[in-house]
Amino acid sequence: MGKIKTVPIPRIKSISKEDFIENYFKKQKPVLIEDLAKDWPAYKKWNLDYIQSLAGDQIVPLYNNEPTKGRQNSVVPAKKMKLYDYIEILKTKPTDLRMFFYNVLQKMPELTKDFSYPDLGLKFFKKLPVMFFGGKGSKVLAHYDMDLADLVHFHFHGTKNVTLFAPDQSKYLYKVPFTVHNLEIIDMDNPDFDKYPALQLAEGMHVEMNHGEALYMPSGYWHYITYENGGFSITLRAFPRKAKQFTEFVTNIVFMRTFENVMRRIVGQSWVDNKETRMVKRVNEKFANNSL
């Protein structure tokens, strides 16, 4: 067992549009901006009680850390329950149940009055503000977003730890073929370097996010997240503009995910097991030969 090498993500109070574009967006470097949401009504209003008061009777899908098995699609909810009841769990006890990609415009449009799109020079896609919820102790599998968007991620109610990896670190992270995540059985907090030696070469960036803070995650960056207590976040995204990124985005959405789910339905668990086994063997052989 060991620890993956990380360095701190830069933490600043505020930033101008010009400085952000020049020092972070153009260089594709992460940064945490502490005061970006300080003027939002959400900064004072948003907590679990407030979201719960707006929940009504809506039913939401919830996910845990169990890998999907057999002929299931690659992303399948563990259960469904009322949002009100789920938030009650987040407020009162640890849980590995998480909710992701909760579309604010569709599910709780009144929240749009509480935030605005920051003037950072990014061309935000304003039809897709999405929220993420997690309980104390829950973990988000190391992955990157298949749409390759530049993300500004705001956290509320409590704290969570975020570890990022630049796209060039993918070769060390045991990325599962035809997915955008790494091997689900790897414990990223205490990885087994005997089984997964290439992780010793990975270099990540780490930050603890507190209420109201914003994290810029550049396009294609891997993120691994652990919730220190129950809380939630909202992500504003700017889709890729460069031809290469846009082509990969379309390929991921239209072909890769479809192919993965078709193979799962046709072949079943052996498809998953075989591709993961081959991937681990290939990465470990490259590590042994110093060719990573």
PDB file of C-alpha atoms in Angstrom:
ATOM      1  CA  MET A   1       0.000   0.000   0.000  1.00  0.00           C
ATOM      2  CA  GLY A   2       1.107   3.581  -0.541  1.00  0.00           C
ATOM      3  CA  LYS A   3       0.034   7.109  -1.372  1.00  0.00           C
ATOM      4  CA  ILE A   4      -0.240   8.702  -4.785  1.00  0.00           C
ATOM      5  CA  LYS A   5       1.983  11.764  -5.142  1.00  0.00           C
ATOM      6  CA  THR A   6       0.117  15.079  -5.128  1.00  0.00           C
ATOM      7  CA  VAL A   7       0.880  18.781  -4.964  1.00  0.00           C
ATOM      8  CA  PRO A   8      -1.544  21.488  -3.758  1.00  0.00           C
ATOM      9  CA  ILE A   9      -3.871  23.141  -6.249  1.00  0.00           C
ATOM     10  CA  PRO A  10      -3.262  26.929  -6.200  1.00  0.00           C
ATOM     11  CA  ARG A  11      -5.752  28.717  -3.961  1.00  0.00           C
ATOM     12  CA  ILE A  12      -6.613  32.383  -4.595  1.00  0.00           C
ATOM     13  CA  LYS A  13      -9.229  34.805  -3.241  1.00  0.00           C
ATOM     14  CA  SER A  14     -10.406  36.326  -6.510  1.00  0.00           C
ATOM     15  CA  ILE A  15      -9.249  36.853 -10.093  1.00  0.00           C
ATOM     16  CA  SER A  16      -9.905  39.056 -13.101  1.00  0.00           C
ATOM     17  CA  LYS A  17     -11.112  37.640 -16.399  1.00  0.00           C
ATOM     18  CA  GLU A  18      -7.825  38.595 -18.052  1.00  0.00           C
ATOM     19  CA  ASP A  19      -5.698  36.879 -15.402  1.00  0.00           C
ATOM     20  CA  PHE A  20      -7.856  33.777 -15.445  1.00  0.00           C
ATOM     21  CA  ILE A  21      -7.623  33.416 -19.229  1.00  0.00           C
ATOM     22  CA  GLU A  22      -3.899  34.094 -19.364  1.00  0.00           C
ATOM     23  CA  ASN A  23      -2.722  32.105 -16.335  1.00  0.00           C
ATOM     24  CA  TYR A  24      -5.181  29.223 -16.078  1.00  0.00           C
ATOM     25  CA  PHE A  25      -7.453  28.726 -19.112  1.00  0.00           C
ATOM     26  CA  LYS A  26      -4.788  29.097 -21.805  1.00  0.00           C
ATOM     27  CA  LYS A  27      -2.343  27.005 -19.787  1.00  0.00           C
ATOM     28  CA  GLN A  28      -5.077  24.514 -18.817  1.00  0.00           C
ATOM     29  CA  LYS A  29      -4.085  24.692 -15.147  1.00  0.00           C
ATOM     30  CA  PRO A  30      -6.516  24.113 -12.247  1.00  0.00           C
ATOM     31  CA  VAL A  31      -7.139  26.783  -9.628  1.00  0.00           C
ATOM     32  CA  LEU A  32      -9.425  27.163  -6.614  1.00  0.00           C
ATOM     33  CA  ILE A  33     -11.108  30.580  -6.327  1.00  0.00           C
ATOM     34  CA  GLU A  34     -12.374  31.186  -2.817  1.00  0.00           C
ATOM     35  CA  ASP A  35     -14.626  34.219  -3.338  1.00  0.00           C
ATOM     36  CA  LEU A  36     -16.102  33.597  -6.799  1.00  0.00           C
ATOM     37  CA  ALA A  37     -19.581  32.874  -5.368  1.00  0.00           C
ATOM     38  CA  LYS A  38     -19.481  35.293  -2.420  1.00  0.00           C
ATOM     39  CA  ASP A  39     -21.973  37.651  -4.113  1.00  0.00           C
ATOM     40  CA  TRP A  40     -24.421  34.911  -5.070  1.00  0.00           C
ATOM     41  CA  PRO A  41     -27.638  34.588  -3.040  1.00  0.00           C
ATOM     42  CA  ALA A  42     -26.699  30.889  -2.994  1.00  0.00           C
ATOM     43  CA  TYR A  43     -23.700  31.652  -0.789  1.00  0.00           C
ATOM     44  CA  LYS A  44     -25.998  32.460   2.134  1.00  0.00           C
ATOM     45  CA  LYS A  45     -29.053  30.400   1.191  1.00  0.00           C
ATOM     46  CA  TRP A  46     -27.770  27.082  -0.101  1.00  0.00           C
ATOM     47  CA  ASN A  47     -27.568  24.295   2.439  1.00  0.00           C
ATOM     48  CA  LEU A  48     -29.170  20.874   2.726  1.00  0.00           C
ATOM     49  CA  ASP A  49     -32.194  22.243   4.611  1.00  0.00           C
ATOM     50  CA  TYR A  50     -32.896  24.765   1.857  1.00  0.00           C
ATOM     51  CA  ILE A  51     -32.666  22.214  -0.960  1.00  0.00           C
ATOM     52  CA  GLN A  52     -34.799  19.816   1.062  1.00  0.00           C
ATOM     53  CA  SER A  53     -37.497  22.482   1.479  1.00  0.00           C
ATOM     54  CA  LEU A  54     -37.801  22.656  -2.321  1.00  0.00           C
ATOM     55  CA  ALA A  55     -37.655  18.917  -2.962  1.00  0.00           C
ATOM     56  CA  GLY A  56     -41.379  18.182  -3.081  1.00  0.00           C
ATOM     57  CA  ASP A  57     -42.250  14.621  -4.039  1.00  0.00           C
ATOM     58  CA  GLN A  58     -39.708  14.154  -6.810  1.00  0.00           C
ATOM     59  CA  ILE A  59     -37.968  10.785  -7.048  1.00  0.00           C
ATOM     60  CA  VAL A  60     -34.257  10.739  -7.855  1.00  0.00           C
ATOM     61  CA  PRO A  61     -31.792   8.021  -8.943  1.00  0.00           C
ATOM     62  CA  LEU A  62     -28.968   7.282  -6.507  1.00  0.00           C
ATOM     63  CA  TYR A  63     -25.626   5.601  -7.132  1.00  0.00           C
ATOM     64  CA  ASN A  64     -23.136   3.821  -4.888  1.00  0.00           C
ATOM     65  CA  ASN A  65     -19.586   2.554  -5.321  1.00  0.00           C
ATOM     66  CA  GLU A  66     -20.533  -0.949  -6.415  1.00  0.00           C
ATOM     67  CA  PRO A  67     -19.360  -1.731  -9.972  1.00  0.00           C
ATOM     68  CA  THR A  68     -22.112  -2.475 -12.469  1.00  0.00           C
ATOM     69  CA  LYS A  69     -22.224  -6.181 -13.253  1.00  0.00           C
ATOM     70  CA  GLY A  70     -23.113  -8.528 -16.058  1.00  0.00           C
ATOM     71  CA  ARG A  71     -25.355  -7.182 -18.782  1.00  0.00           C
ATOM     72  CA  GLN A  72     -26.167  -3.909 -17.030  1.00  0.00           C
ATOM     73  CA  ASN A  73     -25.388  -0.635 -18.748  1.00  0.00           C
ATOM     74  CA  SER A  74     -22.209   1.037 -17.521  1.00  0.00           C
ATOM     75  CA  VAL A  75     -24.141   3.529 -15.357  1.00  0.00           C
ATOM     76  CA  VAL A  76     -27.097   2.071 -13.427  1.00  0.00           C
ATOM     77  CA  PRO A  77     -28.692   3.549 -10.281  1.00  0.00           C
ATOM     78  CA  ALA A  78     -28.416   1.492  -7.087  1.00  0.00           C
ATOM     79  CA  LYS A  79     -31.854   2.683  -5.984  1.00  0.00           C
ATOM     80  CA  LYS A  80     -34.401   5.452  -6.285  1.00  0.00           C
ATOM     81  CA  MET A  81     -36.046   7.439  -3.504  1.00  0.00           C
ATOM     82  CA  LYS A  82     -37.633  10.774  -2.741  1.00  0.00           C
ATOM     83  CA  LEU A  83     -35.141  13.614  -2.836  1.00  0.00           C
ATOM     84  CA  TYR A  84     -36.466  14.796   0.545  1.00  0.00           C
ATOM     85  CA  ASP A  85     -35.683  11.428   2.135  1.00  0.00           C
ATOM     86  CA  TYR A  86     -32.246  11.243   0.512  1.00  0.00           C
ATOM     87  CA  ILE A  87     -31.281  14.662   1.866  1.00  0.00           C
ATOM     88  CA  GLU A  88     -32.455  13.556   5.305  1.00  0.00           C
ATOM     89  CA  ILE A  89     -29.908  10.731   5.087  1.00  0.00           C
ATOM     90  CA  LEU A  90     -27.175  13.188   4.062  1.00  0.00           C
ATOM     91  CA  LYS A  91     -27.997  15.342   7.092  1.00  0.00           C
ATOM     92  CA  THR A  92     -28.011  12.562   9.652  1.00  0.00           C
ATOM     93  CA  LYS A  93     -25.592   9.746   8.811  1.00  0.00           C
ATOM     94  CA  PRO A  94     -22.804   8.524   6.534  1.00  0.00           C
ATOM     95  CA  THR A  95     -23.807   6.940   3.232  1.00  0.00           C
ATOM     96  CA  ASP A  96     -22.115   5.968  -0.006  1.00  0.00           C
ATOM     97  CA  LEU A  97     -25.231   6.959  -1.966  1.00  0.00           C
ATOM     98  CA  ARG A  98     -24.589   9.794  -4.385  1.00  0.00           C
ATOM     99  CA  MET A  99     -26.610  11.693  -6.937  1.00  0.00           C
ATOM    100  CA  PHE A 100     -24.989  13.216  -9.991  1.00  0.00           C
ATOM    101  CA  PHE A 101     -25.918  15.273 -13.030  1.00  0.00           C
ATOM    102  CA  TYR A 102     -29.087  16.601 -11.390  1.00  0.00           C
ATOM    103  CA  ASN A 103     -30.323  19.050 -14.037  1.00  0.00           C
ATOM    104  CA  VAL A 104     -31.290  22.245 -12.223  1.00  0.00           C
ATOM    105  CA  LEU A 105     -33.261  23.713 -15.147  1.00  0.00           C
ATOM    106  CA  GLN A 106     -35.439  20.605 -15.391  1.00  0.00           C
ATOM    107  CA  LYS A 107     -35.762  19.604 -11.739  1.00  0.00           C
ATOM    108  CA  MET A 108     -35.496  22.761  -9.602  1.00  0.00           C
ATOM    109  CA  PRO A 109     -35.463  25.861 -11.847  1.00  0.00           C
ATOM    110  CA  GLU A 110     -36.085  28.208  -8.901  1.00  0.00           C
ATOM    111  CA  LEU A 111     -32.434  27.672  -7.955  1.00  0.00           C
ATOM    112  CA  THR A 112     -31.333  29.571 -11.064  1.00  0.00           C
ATOM    113  CA  LYS A 113     -32.282  32.789  -9.244  1.00  0.00           C
ATOM    114  CA  ASP A 114     -29.554  32.085  -6.699  1.00  0.00           C
ATOM    115  CA  PHE A 115     -26.491  31.955  -8.961  1.00  0.00           C
ATOM    116  CA  SER A 116     -25.017  33.621 -12.036  1.00  0.00           C
ATOM    117  CA  TYR A 117     -22.397  32.671 -14.596  1.00  0.00           C
ATOM    118  CA  PRO A 118     -19.039  34.198 -13.617  1.00  0.00           C
ATOM    119  CA  ASP A 119     -17.302  36.537 -16.057  1.00  0.00           C
ATOM    120  CA  LEU A 120     -14.167  34.471 -16.591  1.00  0.00           C
ATOM    121  CA  GLY A 121     -14.068  34.550 -20.380  1.00  0.00           C
ATOM    122  CA  LEU A 122     -15.510  31.041 -20.684  1.00  0.00           C
ATOM    123  CA  LYS A 123     -18.461  30.421 -23.010  1.00  0.00           C
ATOM    124  CA  PHE A 124     -20.687  28.539 -20.580  1.00  0.00           C
ATOM    125  CA  PHE A 125     -23.389  26.202 -21.876  1.00  0.00           C
ATOM    126  CA  LYS A 126     -26.249  27.731 -19.907  1.00  0.00           C
ATOM    127  CA  LYS A 127     -28.757  24.979 -20.612  1.00  0.00           C
ATOM    128  CA  LEU A 128     -26.938  22.459 -18.427  1.00  0.00           C
ATOM    129  CA  PRO A 129     -26.212  23.597 -14.860  1.00  0.00           C
ATOM    130  CA  VAL A 130     -25.989  20.323 -12.958  1.00  0.00           C
ATOM    131  CA  MET A 131     -25.736  19.421  -9.274  1.00  0.00           C
ATOM    132  CA  PHE A 132     -23.967  16.611  -7.430  1.00  0.00           C
ATOM    133  CA  PHE A 133     -24.798  15.298  -3.943  1.00  0.00           C
ATOM    134  CA  GLY A 134     -22.799  13.004  -1.675  1.00  0.00           C
ATOM    135  CA  GLY A 135     -22.885  11.705   1.886  1.00  0.00           C
ATOM    136  CA  LYS A 136     -20.175  11.599   4.497  1.00  0.00           C
ATOM    137  CA  GLY A 137     -17.560   9.081   3.407  1.00  0.00           C
ATOM    138  CA  SER A 138     -18.852   8.689  -0.147  1.00  0.00           C
ATOM    139  CA  LYS A 139     -16.327   8.603  -2.980  1.00  0.00           C
ATOM    140  CA  VAL A 140     -16.496   9.498  -6.650  1.00  0.00           C
ATOM    141  CA  LEU A 141     -14.617   7.076  -8.910  1.00  0.00           C
ATOM    142  CA  ALA A 142     -11.585   8.610 -10.605  1.00  0.00           C
ATOM    143  CA  HIS A 143     -12.761   9.701 -14.057  1.00  0.00           C
ATOM    144  CA  TYR A 144     -12.825  12.530 -16.562  1.00  0.00           C
ATOM    145  CA  ASP A 145     -15.952  13.953 -18.178  1.00  0.00           C
ATOM    146  CA  MET A 146     -16.623  12.434 -21.572  1.00  0.00           C
ATOM    147  CA  ASP A 147     -17.848  15.760 -22.980  1.00  0.00           C
ATOM    148  CA  LEU A 148     -14.355  17.228 -22.310  1.00  0.00           C
ATOM    149  CA  ALA A 149     -15.856  20.469 -21.027  1.00  0.00           C
ATOM    150  CA  ASP A 150     -13.959  23.056 -19.016  1.00  0.00           C
ATOM    151  CA  LEU A 151     -15.642  22.957 -15.600  1.00  0.00           C
ATOM    152  CA  VAL A 152     -16.158  25.464 -12.813  1.00  0.00           C
ATOM    153  CA  HIS A 153     -17.301  23.456  -9.816  1.00  0.00           C
ATOM    154  CA  PHE A 154     -18.849  25.203  -6.774  1.00  0.00           C
ATOM    155  CA  HIS A 155     -19.260  23.351  -3.482  1.00  0.00           C
ATOM    156  CA  PHE A 156     -21.837  24.000  -0.740  1.00  0.00           C
ATOM    157  CA  HIS A 157     -22.582  22.727   2.759  1.00  0.00           C
ATOM    158  CA  GLY A 158     -19.501  21.171   4.248  1.00  0.00           C
ATOM    159  CA  THR A 159     -16.194  20.076   2.778  1.00  0.00           C
ATOM    160  CA  LYS A 160     -14.881  17.579   0.284  1.00  0.00           C
ATOM    161  CA  ASN A 161     -11.463  16.563  -0.974  1.00  0.00           C
ATOM    162  CA  VAL A 162     -10.695  16.719  -4.682  1.00  0.00           C
ATOM    163  CA  THR A 163      -7.701  15.175  -6.426  1.00  0.00           C
ATOM    164  CA  LEU A 164      -7.107  16.069 -10.075  1.00  0.00           C
ATOM    165  CA  PHE A 165      -4.857  14.472 -12.687  1.00  0.00           C
ATOM    166  CA  ALA A 166      -3.891  16.125 -15.957  1.00  0.00           C
ATOM    167  CA  PRO A 167      -4.791  14.263 -19.161  1.00  0.00           C
ATOM    168  CA  ASP A 168      -1.157  13.214 -19.650  1.00  0.00           C
ATOM    169  CA  GLN A 169      -1.416  11.155 -16.441  1.00  0.00           C
ATOM    170  CA  SER A 170      -3.992   8.779 -17.957  1.00  0.00           C
ATOM    171  CA  LYS A 171      -1.335   6.199 -18.838  1.00  0.00           C
ATOM    172  CA  TYR A 172      -0.585   5.674 -15.126  1.00  0.00           C
ATOM    173  CA  LEU A 173      -4.191   5.497 -13.887  1.00  0.00           C
ATOM    174  CA  TYR A 174      -5.343   2.117 -15.240  1.00  0.00           C
ATOM    175  CA  LYS A 175      -8.027   3.564 -17.492  1.00  0.00           C
ATOM    176  CA  VAL A 176     -10.578   0.919 -18.423  1.00  0.00           C
ATOM    177  CA  PRO A 177     -10.945   0.599 -22.219  1.00  0.00           C
ATOM    178  CA  PHE A 178     -14.110   2.127 -23.735  1.00  0.00           C
ATOM    179  CA  THR A 179     -14.786   4.139 -20.569  1.00  0.00           C
ATOM    180  CA  VAL A 180     -13.632   7.413 -19.016  1.00  0.00           C
ATOM    181  CA  HIS A 181     -12.790   5.977 -15.588  1.00  0.00           C
ATOM    182  CA  ASN A 182     -10.104   3.868 -13.987  1.00  0.00           C
ATOM    183  CA  LEU A 183     -10.336   0.379 -12.506  1.00  0.00           C
ATOM    184  CA  GLU A 184     -13.139   0.504  -9.949  1.00  0.00           C
ATOM    185  CA  ILE A 185     -11.502  -1.813  -7.417  1.00  0.00           C
ATOM    186  CA  ILE A 186      -8.486   0.469  -6.936  1.00  0.00           C
ATOM    187  CA  ASP A 187      -8.494   2.303  -3.616  1.00  0.00           C
ATOM    188  CA  MET A 188      -7.156   5.686  -4.683  1.00  0.00           C
ATOM    189  CA  ASP A 189      -6.560   6.701  -1.058  1.00  0.00           C
ATOM    190  CA  ASN A 190      -4.419   3.646  -0.314  1.00  0.00           C
ATOM    191  CA  PRO A 191      -3.507   2.021  -3.646  1.00  0.00           C
ATOM    192  CA  ASP A 192      -1.811  -1.363  -3.789  1.00  0.00           C
ATOM    193  CA  PHE A 193       1.421  -0.557  -5.620  1.00  0.00           C
ATOM    194  CA  ASP A 194       2.261  -4.272  -5.875  1.00  0.00           C
ATOM    195  CA  LYS A 195      -0.836  -4.897  -8.007  1.00  0.00           C
ATOM    196  CA  TYR A 196      -0.883  -1.490  -9.707  1.00  0.00           C
ATOM    197  CA  PRO A 197       2.736  -0.264  -9.783  1.00  0.00           C
ATOM    198  CA  ALA A 198       2.189   2.378 -12.477  1.00  0.00           C
ATOM    199  CA  LEU A 199       0.257   4.464  -9.923  1.00  0.00           C
ATOM    200  CA  GLN A 200       3.620   5.196  -8.298  1.00  0.00           C
ATOM    201  CA  LEU A 201       4.414   7.372 -11.346  1.00  0.00           C
ATOM    202  CA  ALA A 202       1.144   9.321 -11.247  1.00  0.00           C
ATOM    203  CA  GLU A 203       1.305  12.942 -10.098  1.00  0.00           C
ATOM    204  CA  GLY A 204      -1.929  14.512  -8.956  1.00  0.00           C
ATOM    205  CA  MET A 205      -3.101  17.843  -7.564  1.00  0.00           C
ATOM    206  CA  HIS A 206      -5.151  18.084  -4.375  1.00  0.00           C
ATOM    207  CA  VAL A 207      -7.403  20.604  -2.633  1.00  0.00           C
ATOM    208  CA  GLU A 208     -10.011  20.623   0.124  1.00  0.00           C
ATOM    209  CA  MET A 209     -13.129  22.515  -0.955  1.00  0.00           C
ATOM    210  CA  ASN A 210     -15.214  24.457   1.554  1.00  0.00           C
ATOM    211  CA  HIS A 211     -18.631  26.078   1.338  1.00  0.00           C
ATOM    212  CA  GLY A 212     -18.950  28.487  -1.580  1.00  0.00           C
ATOM    213  CA  GLU A 213     -15.530  27.820  -3.089  1.00  0.00           C
ATOM    214  CA  ALA A 214     -15.047  27.284  -6.833  1.00  0.00           C
ATOM    215  CA  LEU A 215     -12.630  24.901  -8.523  1.00  0.00           C
ATOM    216  CA  TYR A 216     -11.648  25.317 -12.162  1.00  0.00           C
ATOM    217  CA  MET A 217     -11.073  21.900 -13.755  1.00  0.00           C
ATOM    218  CA  PRO A 218      -9.654  22.161 -17.282  1.00  0.00           C
ATOM    219  CA  SER A 219     -10.856  20.002 -20.150  1.00  0.00           C
ATOM    220  CA  GLY A 220     -10.040  16.312 -19.821  1.00  0.00           C
ATOM    221  CA  TYR A 221      -8.757  16.489 -16.246  1.00  0.00           C
ATOM    222  CA  TRP A 222      -9.378  13.400 -14.155  1.00  0.00           C
ATOM    223  CA  HIS A 223     -11.078  13.998 -10.797  1.00  0.00           C
ATOM    224  CA  TYR A 224     -11.353  11.807  -7.721  1.00  0.00           C
ATOM    225  CA  ILE A 225     -13.567  13.127  -4.905  1.00  0.00           C
ATOM    226  CA  THR A 226     -14.283  12.146  -1.298  1.00  0.00           C
ATOM    227  CA  TYR A 227     -16.975  13.819   0.805  1.00  0.00           C
ATOM    228  CA  GLU A 228     -15.928  14.681   4.351  1.00  0.00           C
ATOM    229  CA  ASN A 229     -19.588  15.239   5.218  1.00  0.00           C
ATOM    230  CA  GLY A 230     -22.923  15.436   3.448  1.00  0.00           C
ATOM    231  CA  GLY A 231     -23.013  18.225   0.895  1.00  0.00           C
ATOM    232  CA  PHE A 232     -23.620  19.194  -2.709  1.00  0.00           C
ATOM    233  CA  SER A 233     -22.077  21.086  -5.603  1.00  0.00           C
ATOM    234  CA  ILE A 234     -23.064  22.719  -8.864  1.00  0.00           C
ATOM    235  CA  THR A 235     -20.973  22.553 -12.023  1.00  0.00           C
ATOM    236  CA  LEU A 236     -21.035  25.099 -14.820  1.00  0.00           C
ATOM    237  CA  ARG A 237     -19.516  23.799 -18.038  1.00  0.00           C
ATOM    238  CA  ALA A 238     -18.025  25.278 -21.198  1.00  0.00           C
ATOM    239  CA  PHE A 239     -17.935  22.773 -24.046  1.00  0.00           C
ATOM    240  CA  PRO A 240     -14.740  22.290 -26.097  1.00  0.00           C
ATOM    241  CA  ARG A 241     -14.135  24.613 -29.013  1.00  0.00           C
ATOM    242  CA  LYS A 242     -10.986  23.090 -30.500  1.00  0.00           C
ATOM    243  CA  ALA A 243     -11.521  20.636 -33.359  1.00  0.00           C
ATOM    244  CA  LYS A 244      -9.543  17.805 -31.752  1.00  0.00           C
ATOM    245  CA  GLN A 245     -11.398  18.045 -28.438  1.00  0.00           C
ATOM    246  CA  PHE A 246     -14.777  18.405 -30.153  1.00  0.00           C
ATOM    247  CA  THR A 247     -14.121  15.307 -32.283  1.00  0.00           C
ATOM    248  CA  GLU A 248     -13.198  13.298 -29.179  1.00  0.00           C
ATOM    249  CA  PHE A 249     -16.291  14.621 -27.397  1.00  0.00           C
ATOM    250  CA  VAL A 250     -18.573  13.417 -30.216  1.00  0.00           C
ATOM    251  CA  THR A 251     -16.760  10.073 -30.394  1.00  0.00           C
ATOM    252  CA  ASN A 252     -17.147   9.547 -26.638  1.00  0.00           C
ATOM    253  CA  ILE A 253     -20.844  10.410 -26.567  1.00  0.00           C
ATOM    254  CA  VAL A 254     -22.027   8.792 -29.805  1.00  0.00           C
ATOM    255  CA  PHE A 255     -19.750   5.785 -30.285  1.00  0.00           C
ATOM    256  CA  MET A 256     -17.708   4.804 -27.214  1.00  0.00           C
ATOM    257  CA  ARG A 257     -20.519   4.728 -24.648  1.00  0.00           C
ATOM    258  CA  THR A 258     -22.893   3.041 -27.102  1.00  0.00           C
ATOM    259  CA  PHE A 259     -20.323   0.370 -27.988  1.00  0.00           C
ATOM    260  CA  GLU A 260     -19.594  -0.319 -24.302  1.00  0.00           C
ATOM    261  CA  ASN A 261     -23.267  -0.799 -23.434  1.00  0.00           C
ATOM    262  CA  VAL A 262     -23.919  -2.978 -26.490  1.00  0.00           C
ATOM    263  CA  MET A 263     -20.998  -5.252 -25.602  1.00  0.00           C
ATOM    264  CA  ARG A 264     -22.184  -5.511 -22.004  1.00  0.00           C
ATOM    265  CA  ARG A 265     -25.642  -6.589 -23.172  1.00  0.00           C
ATOM    266  CA  ILE A 266     -24.322  -9.087 -25.718  1.00  0.00           C
ATOM    267  CA  VAL A 267     -21.290 -10.576 -23.953  1.00  0.00           C
ATOM    268  CA  GLY A 268     -22.028  -9.802 -20.310  1.00  0.00           C
ATOM    269  CA  GLN A 269     -19.575  -9.832 -17.416  1.00  0.00           C
ATOM    270  CA  SER A 270     -16.861 -11.652 -19.368  1.00  0.00           C
ATOM    271  CA  TRP A 271     -16.530  -8.566 -21.611  1.00  0.00           C
ATOM    272  CA  VAL A 272     -15.795  -6.409 -18.556  1.00  0.00           C
ATOM    273  CA  ASP A 273     -13.483  -8.941 -16.892  1.00  0.00           C
ATOM    274  CA  ASN A 274     -11.442  -9.655 -20.010  1.00  0.00           C
ATOM    275  CA  LYS A 275     -10.833  -6.061 -21.041  1.00  0.00           C
ATOM    276  CA  GLU A 276      -9.898  -5.071 -17.473  1.00  0.00           C
ATOM    277  CA  THR A 277      -7.505  -8.012 -17.114  1.00  0.00           C
ATOM    278  CA  ARG A 278      -5.810  -7.240 -20.436  1.00  0.00           C
ATOM    279  CA  MET A 279      -5.530  -3.555 -19.555  1.00  0.00           C
ATOM    280  CA  VAL A 280      -3.872  -4.210 -16.182  1.00  0.00           C
ATOM    281  CA  LYS A 281      -1.427  -6.683 -17.754  1.00  0.00           C
ATOM    282  CA  ARG A 282      -0.554  -4.220 -20.529  1.00  0.00           C
ATOM    283  CA  VAL A 283       0.036  -1.283 -18.152  1.00  0.00           C
ATOM    284  CA  ASN A 284       2.092  -3.390 -15.734  1.00  0.00           C
ATOM    285  CA  GLU A 285       4.262  -4.740 -18.560  1.00  0.00           C
ATOM    286  CA  LYS A 286       4.930  -1.200 -19.773  1.00  0.00           C
ATOM    287  CA  PHE A 287       5.868  -0.185 -16.224  1.00  0.00           C
ATOM    288  CA  ALA A 288       8.228  -3.169 -15.910  1.00  0.00           C
ATOM    289  CA  ASN A 289       9.854  -2.252 -19.225  1.00  0.00           C
ATOM    290  CA  ASN A 290      10.128   1.450 -18.314  1.00  0.00           C
ATOM    291  CA  SER A 291       8.060   2.292 -21.388  1.00  0.00           C
ATOM    292  CA  LEU A 292       5.236   4.254 -19.781  1.00  0.00           C
TER     293      LEU A 292
END
